[in-house]
CSV table of C-alpha atoms in Angstrom, one decimal:
chain,number,residue,atom,x,y,z
A,1,LEU,CA,17.4,0.4,-5.0
A,2,THR,CA,13.9,-0.6,-6.0
A,3,LYS,CA,12.7,-3.1,-8.5
A,4,THR,CA,9.4,-3.2,-10.4
A,5,VAL,CA,7.6,-6.3,-9.3
A,6,HIS,CA,4.3,-5.7,-11.2
A,7,ASN,CA,3.3,-3.5,-14.1
A,8,THR,CA,0.2,-4.3,-16.0
A,9,GLY,CA,1.6,-2.7,-19.1
A,10,SER,CA,4.3,-5.4,-19.9
A,11,LYS,CA,4.5,-9.2,-20.3
A,12,GLU,CA,7.3,-9.5,-17.7
A,13,SER,CA,5.3,-7.6,-15.1
A,14,GLN,CA,2.2,-9.7,-15.9
A,15,GLU,CA,4.3,-12.8,-15.2
A,16,ALA,CA,5.5,-11.2,-12.0
A,17,PHE,CA,2.0,-10.4,-11.0
A,18,GLU,CA,1.0,-14.1,-11.5
A,19,ARG,CA,3.9,-15.1,-9.2
A,20,GLN,CA,2.7,-12.5,-6.7
A,21,GLN,CA,-0.7,-14.2,-6.7
A,22,ARG,CA,0.9,-17.6,-6.2
A,23,TYR,CA,2.8,-16.4,-3.2
A,24,ARG,CA,-0.3,-14.8,-1.7
A,25,LEU,CA,1.1,-11.3,-1.7
A,26,MET,CA,-2.2,-9.9,-2.8
A,27,TRP,CA,-4.8,-10.7,-0.1
A,28,MET,CA,-8.3,-10.9,-1.5
A,29,ASP,CA,-11.0,-9.3,0.7
A,30,THR,CA,-8.5,-8.3,3.4
A,31,LYS,CA,-9.3,-5.2,5.5
A,32,TYR,CA,-6.3,-3.3,6.6
A,33,GLU,CA,-6.3,-1.7,10.1
A,34,PRO,CA,-5.3,1.9,10.9
A,35,GLY,CA,-1.5,2.5,11.1
A,36,THR,CA,-0.3,-0.1,8.6
A,37,VAL,CA,-1.3,1.3,5.2
A,38,LYS,CA,-0.1,4.7,4.0
A,39,VAL,CA,-1.7,6.6,1.1
A,40,VAL,CA,0.4,9.3,-0.5
A,41,ALA,CA,-0.5,12.0,-3.1
A,42,TYR,CA,0.6,15.4,-4.4
A,43,ASP,CA,-1.3,18.6,-3.9
A,44,GLU,CA,-1.7,21.4,-6.5
A,45,ASN,CA,1.7,22.8,-5.6
A,46,GLY,CA,3.5,19.5,-6.0
A,47,LYS,CA,3.9,18.9,-2.3
A,48,ALA,CA,3.3,15.3,-1.0
A,49,ASN,CA,1.2,14.3,1.9
A,50,ALA,CA,0.7,10.9,3.6
A,51,MET,CA,-2.1,9.6,5.7
A,52,ASN,CA,-3.0,6.3,7.5
A,53,LEU,CA,-5.8,4.4,5.9
A,54,ALA,CA,-8.4,3.0,8.2
A,55,TRP,CA,-10.6,1.2,5.7
A,56,GLY,CA,-9.4,-0.5,2.5
A,57,VAL,CA,-9.8,-3.7,0.6
A,58,GLN,CA,-8.5,-5.3,-2.5
A,59,CYS,CA,-11.6,-5.6,-4.7
A,60,GLY,CA,-10.1,-7.3,-7.8
A,61,TYR,CA,-6.9,-8.8,-9.2
A,62,HIS,CA,-5.6,-5.3,-10.0
A,63,GLU,CA,-7.9,-3.0,-8.0
A,64,VAL,CA,-8.3,-1.6,-4.6
A,65,SER,CA,-11.2,0.2,-2.9
A,66,LEU,CA,-10.5,2.8,-0.2
A,67,SER,CA,-12.9,4.6,2.1
A,68,ILE,CA,-11.5,8.1,3.0
A,69,ALA,CA,-13.0,10.9,5.0
A,70,ARG,CA,-13.5,14.0,2.9
A,71,GLU,CA,-11.6,16.3,5.3
A,72,HIS,CA,-8.3,14.5,4.8
A,73,LYS,CA,-5.7,16.5,2.9
A,74,THR,CA,-4.7,13.4,1.0
A,75,MET,CA,-8.3,12.9,-0.1
A,76,LYS,CA,-8.3,16.4,-1.5
A,77,ASN,CA,-5.0,15.6,-3.3
A,78,ILE,CA,-6.5,12.4,-4.8
A,79,LEU,CA,-9.5,14.3,-6.1
A,80,LEU,CA,-7.1,16.7,-7.8
A,81,LYS,CA,-4.5,14.3,-9.2
A,82,LYS,CA,-6.6,11.1,-9.7
A,83,ALA,CA,-3.5,9.1,-8.6
A,84,PHE,CA,-1.7,8.0,-5.4
A,85,THR,CA,0.6,5.4,-4.0
A,86,ILE,CA,0.1,2.9,-1.2
A,87,SER,CA,2.9,1.9,1.1
A,88,LEU,CA,2.7,-0.9,3.6
A,89,ALA,CA,4.2,-0.3,7.0
A,90,THR,CA,7.0,-2.6,8.3
A,91,LYS,CA,8.9,-3.1,11.5
A,92,ALA,CA,11.6,-0.8,10.3
A,93,THR,CA,9.2,2.0,9.3
A,94,LYS,CA,6.9,1.7,12.4
A,95,ASP,CA,7.7,5.1,13.9
A,96,ILE,CA,7.2,7.0,10.6
A,97,ALA,CA,4.0,5.1,9.8
A,98,ASP,CA,2.6,5.9,13.3
A,99,TYR,CA,3.5,9.6,12.9
A,100,PHE,CA,1.5,9.9,9.7
A,101,GLY,CA,-1.6,8.9,11.6
A,102,ILE,CA,-1.3,11.2,14.6
A,103,VAL,CA,-1.0,14.6,12.9
A,104,SER,CA,-3.1,16.3,10.2
A,105,GLY,CA,-1.7,17.2,6.9
A,106,ASN,CA,-4.0,20.2,6.9
A,107,LYS,CA,-1.9,21.6,9.7
A,108,VAL,CA,1.6,20.1,9.4
A,109,ASP,CA,3.9,19.3,6.6
A,110,LYS,CA,4.3,15.6,7.5
A,111,ILE,CA,6.9,14.9,4.8
A,112,GLU,CA,9.2,17.6,6.0
A,113,LYS,CA,8.7,16.9,9.7
A,114,SER,CA,9.3,13.1,9.3
A,115,GLY,CA,12.4,13.6,7.2
A,116,VAL,CA,11.4,11.0,4.6
A,117,HIS,CA,12.6,11.2,1.0
A,118,ILE,CA,10.2,11.6,-1.9
A,119,VAL,CA,10.7,10.7,-5.5
A,120,LYS,CA,8.1,11.0,-8.2
A,121,SER,CA,6.6,7.9,-9.8
A,122,GLU,CA,7.6,7.3,-13.4
A,123,ASN,CA,4.1,5.9,-14.2
A,124,ILE,CA,1.6,8.3,-12.5
A,125,ASP,CA,1.5,11.8,-11.0
A,126,ALA,CA,2.1,10.6,-7.4
A,127,PRO,CA,4.9,10.5,-4.9
A,128,ILE,CA,6.9,7.5,-3.6
A,129,ILE,CA,8.3,7.5,-0.1
A,130,GLU,CA,11.7,5.8,-0.4
A,131,GLU,CA,11.8,4.6,3.2
A,132,PHE,CA,9.0,2.1,2.6
A,133,PRO,CA,10.2,-1.1,0.9
A,134,LEU,CA,6.9,-1.9,-0.8
A,135,THR,CA,4.9,0.6,-2.9
A,136,LEU,CA,1.8,0.2,-5.0
A,137,GLU,CA,1.3,2.8,-7.7
A,138,CYS,CA,-2.5,3.4,-8.2
A,139,LYS,CA,-4.5,5.2,-10.8
A,140,VAL,CA,-8.1,6.3,-9.9
A,141,ILE,CA,-10.9,4.5,-11.7
A,142,ASP,CA,-13.9,5.9,-9.9
A,143,ILE,CA,-14.7,8.1,-6.9
A,144,GLN,CA,-18.1,8.0,-5.2
A,145,GLU,CA,-19.6,9.8,-2.2
A,146,GLU,CA,-20.8,7.3,0.4
A,147,LEU,CA,-22.1,8.0,3.9
A,148,GLY,CA,-20.7,11.5,3.8
A,149,ASP,CA,-17.2,10.3,2.8
A,150,TYR,CA,-15.5,9.1,-0.4
A,151,ARG,CA,-15.0,5.6,-1.8
A,152,VAL,CA,-12.1,5.5,-4.1
A,153,VAL,CA,-11.6,2.7,-6.5
A,154,ALA,CA,-8.2,2.5,-8.2
A,155,GLU,CA,-6.1,0.2,-10.5
A,156,ILE,CA,-2.8,-1.0,-9.2
A,157,ILE,CA,-0.6,-0.3,-12.3
A,158,ASN,CA,2.8,-1.0,-10.8
A,159,THR,CA,4.4,-2.6,-7.7
A,160,LEU,CA,7.8,-1.5,-6.5
A,161,ALA,CA,9.8,-3.5,-4.0
A,162,ASP,CA,13.2,-2.7,-2.5
A,163,GLU,CA,15.8,-5.3,-3.5
A,164,ARG,CA,16.4,-6.0,0.2
A,165,VAL,CA,13.0,-7.7,0.6
A,166,LEU,CA,13.4,-9.9,-2.5
A,167,ASN,CA,14.5,-13.5,-2.5
A,168,GLU,CA,17.1,-15.0,-4.9
A,169,LYS,CA,14.4,-15.4,-7.6
A,170,GLY,CA,13.5,-11.7,-7.5
A,171,GLU,CA,10.2,-12.3,-5.7
A,172,ILE,CA,9.0,-10.6,-2.6
A,173,ASP,CA,9.9,-12.4,0.6
A,174,VAL,CA,7.3,-11.8,3.2
A,175,ASP,CA,9.7,-12.7,6.0
A,176,LYS,CA,12.2,-10.1,4.9
A,177,LEU,CA,9.5,-7.5,4.4
A,178,GLU,CA,8.4,-7.8,8.1
A,179,LEU,CA,5.0,-6.3,7.6
A,180,ILE,CA,3.1,-5.1,10.7
A,181,THR,CA,-0.5,-5.0,11.5
A,182,PHE,CA,-2.5,-2.9,14.0
A,183,ASP,CA,-4.0,-4.6,17.1
A,184,SER,CA,-7.0,-2.5,18.0
A,185,LEU,CA,-7.5,-4.3,21.3
A,186,THR,CA,-4.2,-3.2,22.8
A,187,ASN,CA,-3.4,-0.2,20.5
A,188,SER,CA,-0.2,-1.9,19.4
A,189,TYR,CA,1.6,-2.9,16.3
A,190,ARG,CA,2.4,-6.6,15.7
A,191,ILE,CA,4.6,-8.1,13.1
A,192,LEU,CA,3.1,-10.7,10.9
A,193,GLY,CA,4.2,-14.2,12.1
A,194,GLU,CA,5.7,-17.3,10.7
A,195,LYS,CA,4.2,-19.5,8.0
A,196,VAL,CA,1.8,-22.1,9.6
A,197,GLY,CA,0.5,-23.9,6.6
A,198,GLN,CA,0.1,-24.3,2.9
A,199,ALA,CA,-2.9,-22.7,1.1
A,200,PHE,CA,-5.1,-24.9,-1.1
A,201,LYS,CA,-3.4,-28.0,0.2
A,202,ASP,CA,-3.8,-28.4,4.0
A,203,GLY,CA,-7.6,-28.5,3.7
A,204,ALA,CA,-7.3,-31.5,1.4
A,205,LYS,CA,-6.6,-33.6,4.5
A,206,ILE,CA,-10.3,-33.3,5.4
A,207,LYS,CA,-11.6,-34.6,2.1
C-alpha cells in the first residue's frame, strides 16, 4: 500500500510537504549520483521505460532539474508525455536499480525483463514502479537544449510513500527507507548512515 505524502493541490498535502521540509526529506542543491535515482516515463504505445539519472538537482521547493542525454529512450518519452516519475533506490531495490542503468531501453524492454510491476499515476500520464517505496510524480515545466543534451525542469506535484517506510505519525522515516548512494571511487552502492547531528542547531554552539 502507498500513501500520498505530498500533493500541491490540497491543504493536507501542503501541510505534509511542510513536514517533509522539516525532516530534511527534500535536499536543496543535492546532486544525485548514477544508480540511485530512477526516471520512468511512458512511450507513444503506453509502454514504460526506466533509466538511471546521472545528473539531477532540486532547484526549488517543488521543482527538480534533470540533465538527460538526448539518446535515452526515457528522454524521448518525456518529450512526448511531458510527465514522468522519479523513484529513489533503496537497499531492497538495489539489483533492480542497477539493472536499469546497465542496459538500454532502446534495445531491451527493461520493465518486462526486470519483472517489476507498473501502475499508472492518478495525477499525471506517467508510470509508477510499485517495487520502489518512494516515488515523486513530476509534470514538465520547461525543456531546454544544453551542451547537446536536454535540461528538464519539472514540478513535483505528488509524493507517494509505501506505508512500510512511514513512522507512527505517517511521516517518511529515512532509517526505514534505507536509501542508497553511489560511490564513484569504488563503483559501489552505500546505504545512507545514521543521524550524526541536528540541523540548524548544532552550529549554534560556535556562536
